Structure formats: structure tokens, C-alpha cells
PDB file of C-alpha atoms in Angstrom:
ATOM      1  CA  MET A  24       1.036  -7.063  15.358  1.00 53.00           C
ATOM      2  CA  VAL A  25       3.876  -6.165  12.447  1.00 62.00           C
ATOM      3  CA  GLN A  26       7.028  -4.203  14.807  1.00 79.00           C
ATOM      4  CA  LYS A  27       7.813  -1.182  13.000  1.00 89.00           C
ATOM      5  CA  ALA A  28      11.014  -0.770  11.001  1.00 94.00           C
ATOM      6  CA  LYS A  29      13.530   0.995  12.282  1.00 96.00           C
ATOM      7  CA  ILE A  30      14.903   3.914   9.578  1.00 97.00           C
ATOM      8  CA  LEU A  31      18.549   5.326  10.455  1.00 97.00           C
ATOM      9  CA  LEU A  32      19.276   9.641   9.519  1.00 97.00           C
ATOM     10  CA  VAL A  33      22.398  10.486  10.371  1.00 97.00           C
ATOM     11  CA  ASP A  34      23.433  14.482   9.700  1.00 95.00           C
ATOM     12  CA  ASP A  35      25.360  17.044  11.851  1.00 94.00           C
ATOM     13  CA  ARG A  36      22.583  19.569  11.758  1.00 94.00           C
ATOM     14  CA  PRO A  37      19.330  18.773  14.208  1.00 95.00           C
ATOM     15  CA  GLU A  38      17.560  21.434  11.401  1.00 94.00           C
ATOM     16  CA  ASN A  39      18.353  18.870   8.790  1.00 93.00           C
ATOM     17  CA  LEU A  40      17.003  15.758  11.152  1.00 95.00           C
ATOM     18  CA  LEU A  41      13.770  17.460  11.941  1.00 96.00           C
ATOM     19  CA  ALA A  42      13.142  17.931   8.664  1.00 94.00           C
ATOM     20  CA  LEU A  43      13.742  14.346   7.843  1.00 95.00           C
ATOM     21  CA  GLU A  44      11.397  13.595  10.552  1.00 96.00           C
ATOM     22  CA  ALA A  45       8.476  16.081   9.435  1.00 95.00           C
ATOM     23  CA  ILE A  46       8.631  13.953   5.579  1.00 95.00           C
ATOM     24  CA  LEU A  47       8.506  10.992   6.984  1.00 96.00           C
ATOM     25  CA  SER A  48       6.623  10.550  10.233  1.00 95.00           C
ATOM     26  CA  ALA A  49       3.673   9.364   7.479  1.00 94.00           C
ATOM     27  CA  LEU A  50       5.298   6.729   7.355  1.00 94.00           C
ATOM     28  CA  ASP A  51       4.551   5.300  11.168  1.00 93.00           C
ATOM     29  CA  GLN A  52       8.075   3.583  11.201  1.00 96.00           C
ATOM     30  CA  THR A  53      10.366   4.241  14.023  1.00 96.00           C
ATOM     31  CA  LEU A  54      12.603   7.267  13.214  1.00 97.00           C
ATOM     32  CA  VAL A  55      16.806   6.755  15.016  1.00 97.00           C
ATOM     33  CA  ARG A  56      19.120   9.973  14.355  1.00 97.00           C
ATOM     34  CA  ALA A  57      22.695   9.941  14.472  1.00 97.00           C
ATOM     35  CA  SER A  58      24.223  13.614  14.566  1.00 96.00           C
ATOM     36  CA  SER A  59      27.638  12.021  13.778  1.00 96.00           C
ATOM     37  CA  GLY A  60      29.055   8.569  11.606  1.00 95.00           C
ATOM     38  CA  GLU A  61      30.254   7.869  15.052  1.00 96.00           C
ATOM     39  CA  GLU A  62      26.962   7.612  16.401  1.00 96.00           C
ATOM     40  CA  ALA A  63      25.871   5.924  13.137  1.00 96.00           C
ATOM     41  CA  LEU A  64      28.261   3.744  13.517  1.00 96.00           C
ATOM     42  CA  LYS A  65      27.543   2.914  17.130  1.00 96.00           C
ATOM     43  CA  ALA A  66      23.384   2.492  17.157  1.00 96.00           C
ATOM     44  CA  LEU A  67      24.067  -0.364  14.173  1.00 96.00           C
ATOM     45  CA  LEU A  68      25.924  -2.467  16.630  1.00 94.00           C
ATOM     46  CA  THR A  69      22.583  -2.877  18.512  1.00 91.00           C
ATOM     47  CA  ASP A  70      19.792  -2.433  16.478  1.00 92.00           C
ATOM     48  CA  ASP A  71      18.510  -3.839  12.777  1.00 92.00           C
ATOM     49  CA  PHE A  72      17.958  -1.023  10.004  1.00 95.00           C
ATOM     50  CA  ALA A  73      15.543  -0.850   7.359  1.00 93.00           C
ATOM     51  CA  VAL A  74      17.257   1.585   5.666  1.00 95.00           C
ATOM     52  CA  ILE A  75      19.815   4.689   6.578  1.00 96.00           C
ATOM     53  CA  LEU A  76      19.489   8.301   4.908  1.00 96.00           C
ATOM     54  CA  LEU A  77      22.985   9.534   4.695  1.00 94.00           C
ATOM     55  CA  ASP A  78      24.601  12.831   4.739  1.00 92.00           C
ATOM     56  CA  VAL A  79      27.810  13.609   3.187  1.00 89.00           C
ATOM     57  CA  GLN A  80      29.024  16.034   4.054  1.00 88.00           C
ATOM     58  CA  MET A  81      30.105  16.013   7.520  1.00 91.00           C
ATOM     59  CA  PRO A  82      32.917  17.664  10.277  1.00 91.00           C
ATOM     60  CA  GLY A  83      34.753  14.101  11.078  1.00 89.00           C
ATOM     61  CA  MET A  84      33.622  11.758   9.327  1.00 92.00           C
ATOM     62  CA  ASP A  85      31.940  12.143   6.512  1.00 90.00           C
ATOM     63  CA  GLY A  86      29.204   9.893   4.870  1.00 90.00           C
ATOM     64  CA  PHE A  87      31.848   8.520   2.187  1.00 89.00           C
ATOM     65  CA  GLU A  88      33.603   7.070   4.850  1.00 92.00           C
ATOM     66  CA  THR A  89      30.585   5.893   7.251  1.00 93.00           C
ATOM     67  CA  ALA A  90      28.965   3.955   4.507  1.00 92.00           C
ATOM     68  CA  ALA A  91      32.444   2.369   3.906  1.00 91.00           C
ATOM     69  CA  HIS A  92      32.451   1.230   7.722  1.00 93.00           C
ATOM     70  CA  ILE A  93      29.040  -0.021   7.485  1.00 94.00           C
ATOM     71  CA  LYS A  94      29.969  -2.177   4.315  1.00 91.00           C
ATOM     72  CA  ARG A  95      32.353  -3.688   6.162  1.00 90.00           C
ATOM     73  CA  ARG A  96      30.114  -4.973   9.107  1.00 90.00           C
ATOM     74  CA  GLU A  97      28.996  -7.982   8.426  1.00 89.00           C
ATOM     75  CA  ARG A  98      25.936  -7.176   9.783  1.00 89.00           C
ATOM     76  CA  THR A  99      25.159  -4.193   8.314  1.00 92.00           C
ATOM     77  CA  ARG A 100      26.642  -4.602   4.628  1.00 89.00           C
ATOM     78  CA  ASP A 101      23.018  -5.216   2.653  1.00 86.00           C
ATOM     79  CA  ILE A 102      21.619  -2.388   4.609  1.00 91.00           C
ATOM     80  CA  PRO A 103      20.366  -0.457   1.946  1.00 90.00           C
ATOM     81  CA  ILE A 104      21.856   3.283   2.057  1.00 92.00           C
ATOM     82  CA  ILE A 105      20.587   6.686   0.690  1.00 92.00           C
ATOM     83  CA  PHE A 106      22.860   9.413   0.500  1.00 89.00           C
ATOM     84  CA  LEU A 107      21.640  12.886   1.390  1.00 89.00           C
ATOM     85  CA  THR A 108      23.937  16.437   0.115  1.00 83.00           C
ATOM     86  CA  ALA A 109      23.513  20.306  -0.440  1.00 76.00           C
ATOM     87  CA  ILE A 110      26.378  20.195  -2.873  1.00 66.00           C
ATOM     88  CA  ASN A 111      27.180  18.935  -5.994  1.00 61.00           C
ATOM     89  CA  HIS A 112      30.329  18.467  -7.633  1.00 59.00           C
ATOM     90  CA  GLY A 113      28.867  16.627 -10.937  1.00 59.00           C
ATOM     91  CA  PRO A 114      29.197  13.215 -12.191  1.00 60.00           C
ATOM     92  CA  HIS A 115      32.189  11.785 -10.415  1.00 59.00           C
ATOM     93  CA  HIS A 116      31.109  12.928  -7.032  1.00 62.00           C
ATOM     94  CA  THR A 117      27.864  11.613  -7.142  1.00 65.00           C
ATOM     95  CA  PHE A 118      29.989   8.005  -8.548  1.00 64.00           C
ATOM     96  CA  ARG A 119      31.920   7.702  -4.979  1.00 67.00           C
ATOM     97  CA  GLY A 120      28.918   7.894  -4.185  1.00 68.00           C
ATOM     98  CA  TYR A 121      27.559   4.850  -5.052  1.00 67.00           C
ATOM     99  CA  ALA A 122      30.974   3.268  -4.999  1.00 70.00           C
ATOM    100  CA  ALA A 123      30.355   4.045  -1.825  1.00 71.00           C
ATOM    101  CA  GLY A 124      27.653   1.315  -0.761  1.00 70.00           C
ATOM    102  CA  ALA A 125      24.621   3.722  -1.518  1.00 73.00           C
ATOM    103  CA  VAL A 126      21.538   2.791  -3.442  1.00 77.00           C
ATOM    104  CA  ASP A 127      21.451   5.999  -4.301  1.00 81.00           C
ATOM    105  CA  TYR A 128      22.172   9.460  -4.111  1.00 80.00           C
ATOM    106  CA  ILE A 129      19.811  12.796  -3.787  1.00 83.00           C
ATOM    107  CA  SER A 130      20.795  16.534  -3.854  1.00 80.00           C
ATOM    108  CA  LYS A 131      19.294  19.048  -1.908  1.00 80.00           C
ATOM    109  CA  PRO A 132      16.722  19.911  -1.805  1.00 81.00           C
ATOM    110  CA  PHE A 133      14.845  17.012  -2.919  1.00 82.00           C
ATOM    111  CA  ASP A 134      11.165  16.585  -3.261  1.00 89.00           C
ATOM    112  CA  PRO A 135       9.366  15.429  -0.153  1.00 91.00           C
ATOM    113  CA  TRP A 136       7.377  13.081  -1.543  1.00 91.00           C
ATOM    114  CA  VAL A 137      10.183  10.913  -3.854  1.00 89.00           C
ATOM    115  CA  LEU A 138      11.759  10.700  -0.751  1.00 91.00           C
ATOM    116  CA  ARG A 139       9.136   9.104   1.249  1.00 92.00           C
ATOM    117  CA  ALA A 140       8.104   7.139  -2.046  1.00 89.00           C
ATOM    118  CA  LYS A 141      11.855   5.918  -2.210  1.00 88.00           C
ATOM    119  CA  VAL A 142      12.207   4.829   1.630  1.00 92.00           C
ATOM    120  CA  SER A 143       9.277   3.634   1.889  1.00 89.00           C
ATOM    121  CA  VAL A 144       9.820   1.067  -0.609  1.00 85.00           C
ATOM    122  CA  PHE A 145      12.994  -0.136   1.329  1.00 87.00           C
ATOM    123  CA  VAL A 146      10.930  -0.235   4.204  1.00 89.00           C
ATOM    124  CA  GLU A 147       8.173  -2.777   2.523  1.00 84.00           C
ATOM    125  CA  LEU A 148      10.718  -4.899   1.932  1.00 82.00           C
ATOM    126  CA  TYR A 149      12.400  -4.895   5.229  1.00 85.00           C
ATOM    127  CA  THR A 150       9.497  -5.938   6.750  1.00 83.00           C
ATOM    128  CA  LYS A 151       8.274  -8.391   4.379  1.00 78.00           C
ATOM    129  CA  ASN A 152      12.121  -9.811   4.628  1.00 78.00           C
ATOM    130  CA  CYS A 153      11.396 -10.399   8.467  1.00 79.00           C
ATOM    131  CA  GLN A 154       8.026 -11.565   8.064  1.00 75.00           C
ATOM    132  CA  LEU A 155       9.007 -14.520   5.749  1.00 72.00           C
ATOM    133  CA  ARG A 156      12.214 -15.092   7.761  1.00 73.00           C
ATOM    134  CA  GLU A 157       9.279 -15.514  10.593  1.00 75.00           C
ATOM    135  CA  GLN A 158       6.786 -17.606   8.752  1.00 70.00           C
ATOM    136  CA  ALA A 159       9.765 -19.724   6.860  1.00 68.00           C
ATOM    137  CA  ALA A 160      10.540 -21.424  10.523  1.00 71.00           C
ATOM    138  CA  LEU A 161       7.446 -21.941  11.887  1.00 71.00           C
ATOM    139  CA  LEU A 162       6.328 -24.173   8.731  1.00 68.00           C
ATOM    140  CA  ARG A 163       9.471 -25.520   8.812  1.00 68.00           C
ATOM    141  CA  LEU A 164       8.820 -26.722  12.317  1.00 70.00           C
ATOM    142  CA  GLN A 165       5.525 -27.739  10.783  1.00 65.00           C
ATOM    143  CA  LEU A 166       7.280 -29.851   8.245  1.00 64.00           C
ATOM    144  CA  GLU A 167       9.470 -31.718  10.410  1.00 66.00           C
ATOM    145  CA  GLY A 168       6.413 -32.546  11.596  1.00 63.00           C
ATOM    146  CA  GLY A 169       3.800 -33.239   9.516  1.00 56.00           C
ATOM    147  CA  SER A 170       4.283 -36.914   8.820  1.00 49.00           C
ATOM    148  CA  SER A 171       2.867 -37.582  12.270  1.00 53.00           C
ATOM    149  CA  GLY A 172       0.109 -34.441  11.188  1.00 55.00           C
ATOM    150  CA  GLY A 173      -1.915 -36.460   8.719  1.00 55.00           C
ATOM    151  CA  VAL A 174      -3.785 -34.837   5.939  1.00 56.00           C
ATOM    152  CA  ASP A 175      -4.579 -32.560   7.681  1.00 62.00           C
ATOM    153  CA  ALA A 176      -1.096 -30.779   8.586  1.00 58.00           C
ATOM    154  CA  SER A 177      -0.219 -30.941   4.924  1.00 64.00           C
ATOM    155  CA  LYS A 178      -3.231 -29.145   4.057  1.00 68.00           C
ATOM    156  CA  GLU A 179      -2.551 -26.470   6.512  1.00 67.00           C
ATOM    157  CA  THR A 180       1.733 -26.476   5.211  1.00 65.00           C
ATOM    158  CA  ALA A 181      -0.339 -25.771   1.807  1.00 69.00           C
ATOM    159  CA  GLY A 182      -1.911 -22.703   3.019  1.00 72.00           C
ATOM    160  CA  LEU A 183       1.045 -21.430   4.556  1.00 69.00           C
ATOM    161  CA  LEU A 184       2.937 -22.011   1.883  1.00 71.00           C
ATOM    162  CA  ALA A 185       0.405 -20.028  -0.628  1.00 75.00           C
ATOM    163  CA  GLU A 186       0.595 -17.061   2.123  1.00 72.00           C
ATOM    164  CA  LEU A 187       3.579 -16.476   1.579  1.00 71.00           C
ATOM    165  CA  SER A 188       3.769 -17.207  -1.988  1.00 75.00           C
ATOM    166  CA  ALA A 189       1.360 -13.929  -2.071  1.00 76.00           C
ATOM    167  CA  ARG A 190       3.098 -11.694   0.648  1.00 70.00           C
ATOM    168  CA  LEU A 191       6.145 -11.790  -1.950  1.00 72.00           C
ATOM    169  CA  ALA A 192       4.448 -11.801  -5.069  1.00 76.00           C
ATOM    170  CA  ALA A 193       3.203  -8.490  -3.657  1.00 72.00           C
ATOM    171  CA  VAL A 194       6.324  -7.340  -2.395  1.00 71.00           C
ATOM    172  CA  GLU A 195       7.843  -8.251  -5.820  1.00 73.00           C
ATOM    173  CA  GLU A 196       4.808  -6.472  -7.586  1.00 75.00           C
ATOM    174  CA  GLN A 197       5.385  -2.519  -5.883  1.00 69.00           C
ATOM    175  CA  ALA A 198       9.460  -2.919  -6.910  1.00 68.00           C
ATOM    176  CA  GLU A 199       8.467  -3.766 -10.275  1.00 71.00           C
ATOM    177  CA  ALA A 200       6.375  -0.822 -10.457  1.00 69.00           C
ATOM    178  CA  LEU A 201       8.118   1.153  -8.653  1.00 65.00           C
ATOM    179  CA  THR A 202      11.486   0.687 -10.776  1.00 64.00           C
ATOM    180  CA  LYS A 203       8.953   1.246 -13.788  1.00 67.00           C
ATOM    181  CA  GLN A 204       8.382   4.686 -12.978  1.00 63.00           C
ATOM    182  CA  LEU A 205      11.921   5.349 -11.925  1.00 58.00           C
ATOM    183  CA  GLY A 206      12.861   4.058 -14.846  1.00 59.00           C
ATOM    184  CA  GLU A 207      10.688   6.942 -17.260  1.00 57.00           C
ATOM    185  CA  ASP A 208      11.276   9.028 -14.583  1.00 55.00           C
ATOM    186  CA  SER A 209      15.195  10.016 -15.044  1.00 53.00           C
ATOM    187  CA  ALA A 210      18.452   8.396 -16.375  1.00 47.00           C
ATOM    188  CA  ASP A 211      19.849   8.582 -13.539  1.00 55.00           C
ATOM    189  CA  ALA A 212      23.021   6.093 -12.279  1.00 55.00           C
ATOM    190  CA  GLY A 213      20.586   5.569  -8.881  1.00 54.00           C
ATOM    191  CA  VAL A 214      17.740   4.054 -11.129  1.00 55.00           C
ATOM    192  CA  VAL A 215      20.064   1.057 -12.115  1.00 57.00           C
ATOM    193  CA  ALA A 216      21.696   1.071  -8.469  1.00 58.00           C
ATOM    194  CA  THR A 217      18.177   0.894  -6.751  1.00 58.00           C
ATOM    195  CA  ALA A 218      16.973  -1.973  -9.560  1.00 63.00           C
ATOM    196  CA  ALA A 219      19.787  -4.195  -8.602  1.00 65.00           C
ATOM    197  CA  HIS A 220      19.177  -4.027  -4.847  1.00 64.00           C
ATOM    198  CA  LEU A 221      15.046  -4.684  -5.403  1.00 67.00           C
ATOM    199  CA  GLU A 222      15.927  -7.533  -7.811  1.00 71.00           C
ATOM    200  CA  ARG A 223      18.702  -8.944  -5.693  1.00 71.00           C
ATOM    201  CA  LYS A 224      16.905  -9.482  -2.503  1.00 70.00           C
ATOM    202  CA  LEU A 225      13.792 -10.060  -4.314  1.00 73.00           C
ATOM    203  CA  THR A 226      15.257 -12.942  -5.896  1.00 76.00           C
ATOM    204  CA  GLY A 227      16.978 -14.476  -2.987  1.00 72.00           C
ATOM    205  CA  LEU A 228      13.283 -14.775  -1.034  1.00 71.00           C
ATOM    206  CA  ARG A 229      11.722 -15.988  -3.422  1.00 75.00           C
ATOM    207  CA  ARG A 230      14.284 -18.577  -3.694  1.00 77.00           C
ATOM    208  CA  ALA A 231      13.863 -19.516  -0.514  1.00 69.00           C
ATOM    209  CA  LEU A 232      10.459 -20.284  -0.194  1.00 69.00           C
ATOM    210  CA  ASP A 233      10.248 -21.934  -3.320  1.00 74.00           C
ATOM    211  CA  ALA A 234      13.050 -24.768  -1.472  1.00 71.00           C
ATOM    212  CA  LEU A 235      10.336 -24.757   1.039  1.00 66.00           C
ATOM    213  CA  GLU A 236       7.862 -26.429  -1.189  1.00 65.00           C
ATOM    214  CA  PRO A 237       7.275 -30.803  -0.305  1.00 58.00           C
ATOM    215  CA  GLY A 238       9.171 -32.688  -2.382  1.00 56.00           C
ATOM    216  CA  THR A 239      12.709 -30.305  -2.618  1.00 53.00           C
ATOM    217  CA  ALA A 240      15.407 -32.139  -1.904  1.00 48.00           C
ATOM    218  CA  GLY A 241      18.347 -30.382  -0.448  1.00 46.00           C
ATOM    219  CA  GLY A 242      16.788 -30.034   2.778  1.00 47.00           C
ATOM    220  CA  ALA A 243      15.946 -26.714   4.223  1.00 46.00           C
ATOM    221  CA  PRO A 244      16.520 -23.763   3.052  1.00 46.00           C
ATOM    222  CA  ALA A 245      19.109 -20.829   4.131  1.00 48.00           C
ATOM    223  CA  LEU A 246      17.538 -18.111   5.627  1.00 44.00           C
ATOM    224  CA  PRO A 247      17.351 -14.620   3.501  1.00 47.00           C
ATOM    225  CA  THR A 248      18.854 -12.194   4.937  1.00 48.00           C
ATOM    226  CA  GLN A 249      16.723  -9.296   6.738  1.00 46.00           C
ATOM    227  CA  ASN A 250      17.562  -6.407   4.338  1.00 49.00           C
TER     228      ASN A 250
END
């Protein structure tokens, strides 16, 4: 059974957290609440998250400052952040969100379907990434013991490689479809940021998988990051 991904919801208003939970409950993932930037940073110390939904306007440490702390940490710097805000101060305010490391910036009230669709892509990417890392580790063990396994071991290795490639191709296709859809619906800078993030992660995963092909020089590849 595939372990559920964790989604971090950060907002100082309980009613907003409740609304986000209602919207995202259909994804059937683990939703974790944080009512402040400080609480969010504590949660990130112990758990891995597929994506963070971060409110901009919070007392004390606001969303921008929270994002800056997240991006400075080695453990959390690659977790996608979607900013949510009830105010719109124009392009400069939006640009500040992207400069802080957000992959998207959504103004309230937002379309629940659009938010759920965007979050689902990052959840799928995270899940496939974790599966790929686990199976890559298994494959390395098989490759190391393949010399004594004969033809059967070679066939099993080839089959596993094909399965890994097919799983990654499915994620690549889904990401490409989302990028195309966003490009048709909006010219917002968030489209560029989201597409660039997905492309960077998928390229790393594909490179790691290609390096596992039998006969590839350079030894075992570095495992891709979790996010």
C-alpha cells in the first residue's frame, strides 16, 4: 500500500483551515494544520511534505518570512509552496511571492477545483518520486547481485527498469498536460514558476532512471530528492 502524502496547511484563521480541509479531503491524503509560521516550521522539522499551502497575511511571522525560512533549510528548500492571500496589491506583491520561493500565488476567493487540481499534481509527483527512490534502491541491490543470478536475474532487472520508466512517463505526461492547460487558461507568472519546478524535478528523476540502465558508466546514480 502506498503511503499517503502529507500536505501542510498554514493559516492563522481556523475557518480558513477548515475550508482548505474540505476542498482537499477528496485527494485522500494526510492534511496537517499549522496556525502560524512558527508552528509550520516546527512541523517541517520532523515530517516530509508533498506541498505547502501558505497564507500570506498572518500575525507575527507572515507568509513571506515563513517561506524564506523554509527555503533556507536544506531539508525543506525543494518543497513546493503555494501562497494563498485575501489581498491583491498588484504585480509587485505577486512578484514578492515568487521571489520568496512560491511555485504559485492564488488570491482568495479561489476556485476550489483549480486549487485541488494544482495540489494533486504535486502530490502525484511526490508519490512517484518516493516510489522511484524505493525501487531504485531495490534495483541497485539486484544489479549488485545480478552476476550470480544468470539470465533470470537479468530478465527481472529489465522488467523492473521498464516498470520504473512507465511510472515516470505517466507523471511526465500528467505534468505536461497540466502545464498546457495552465498555459491556455492564464498568462500569470505562476504558470512559468510551476512549469519550471515540475520540469526540473522530472528531469532529475529521468536522469537517475537512465543512469540505472545496464552498461551505464559512472556507477550508481545519486538518488533523486523527495520533492
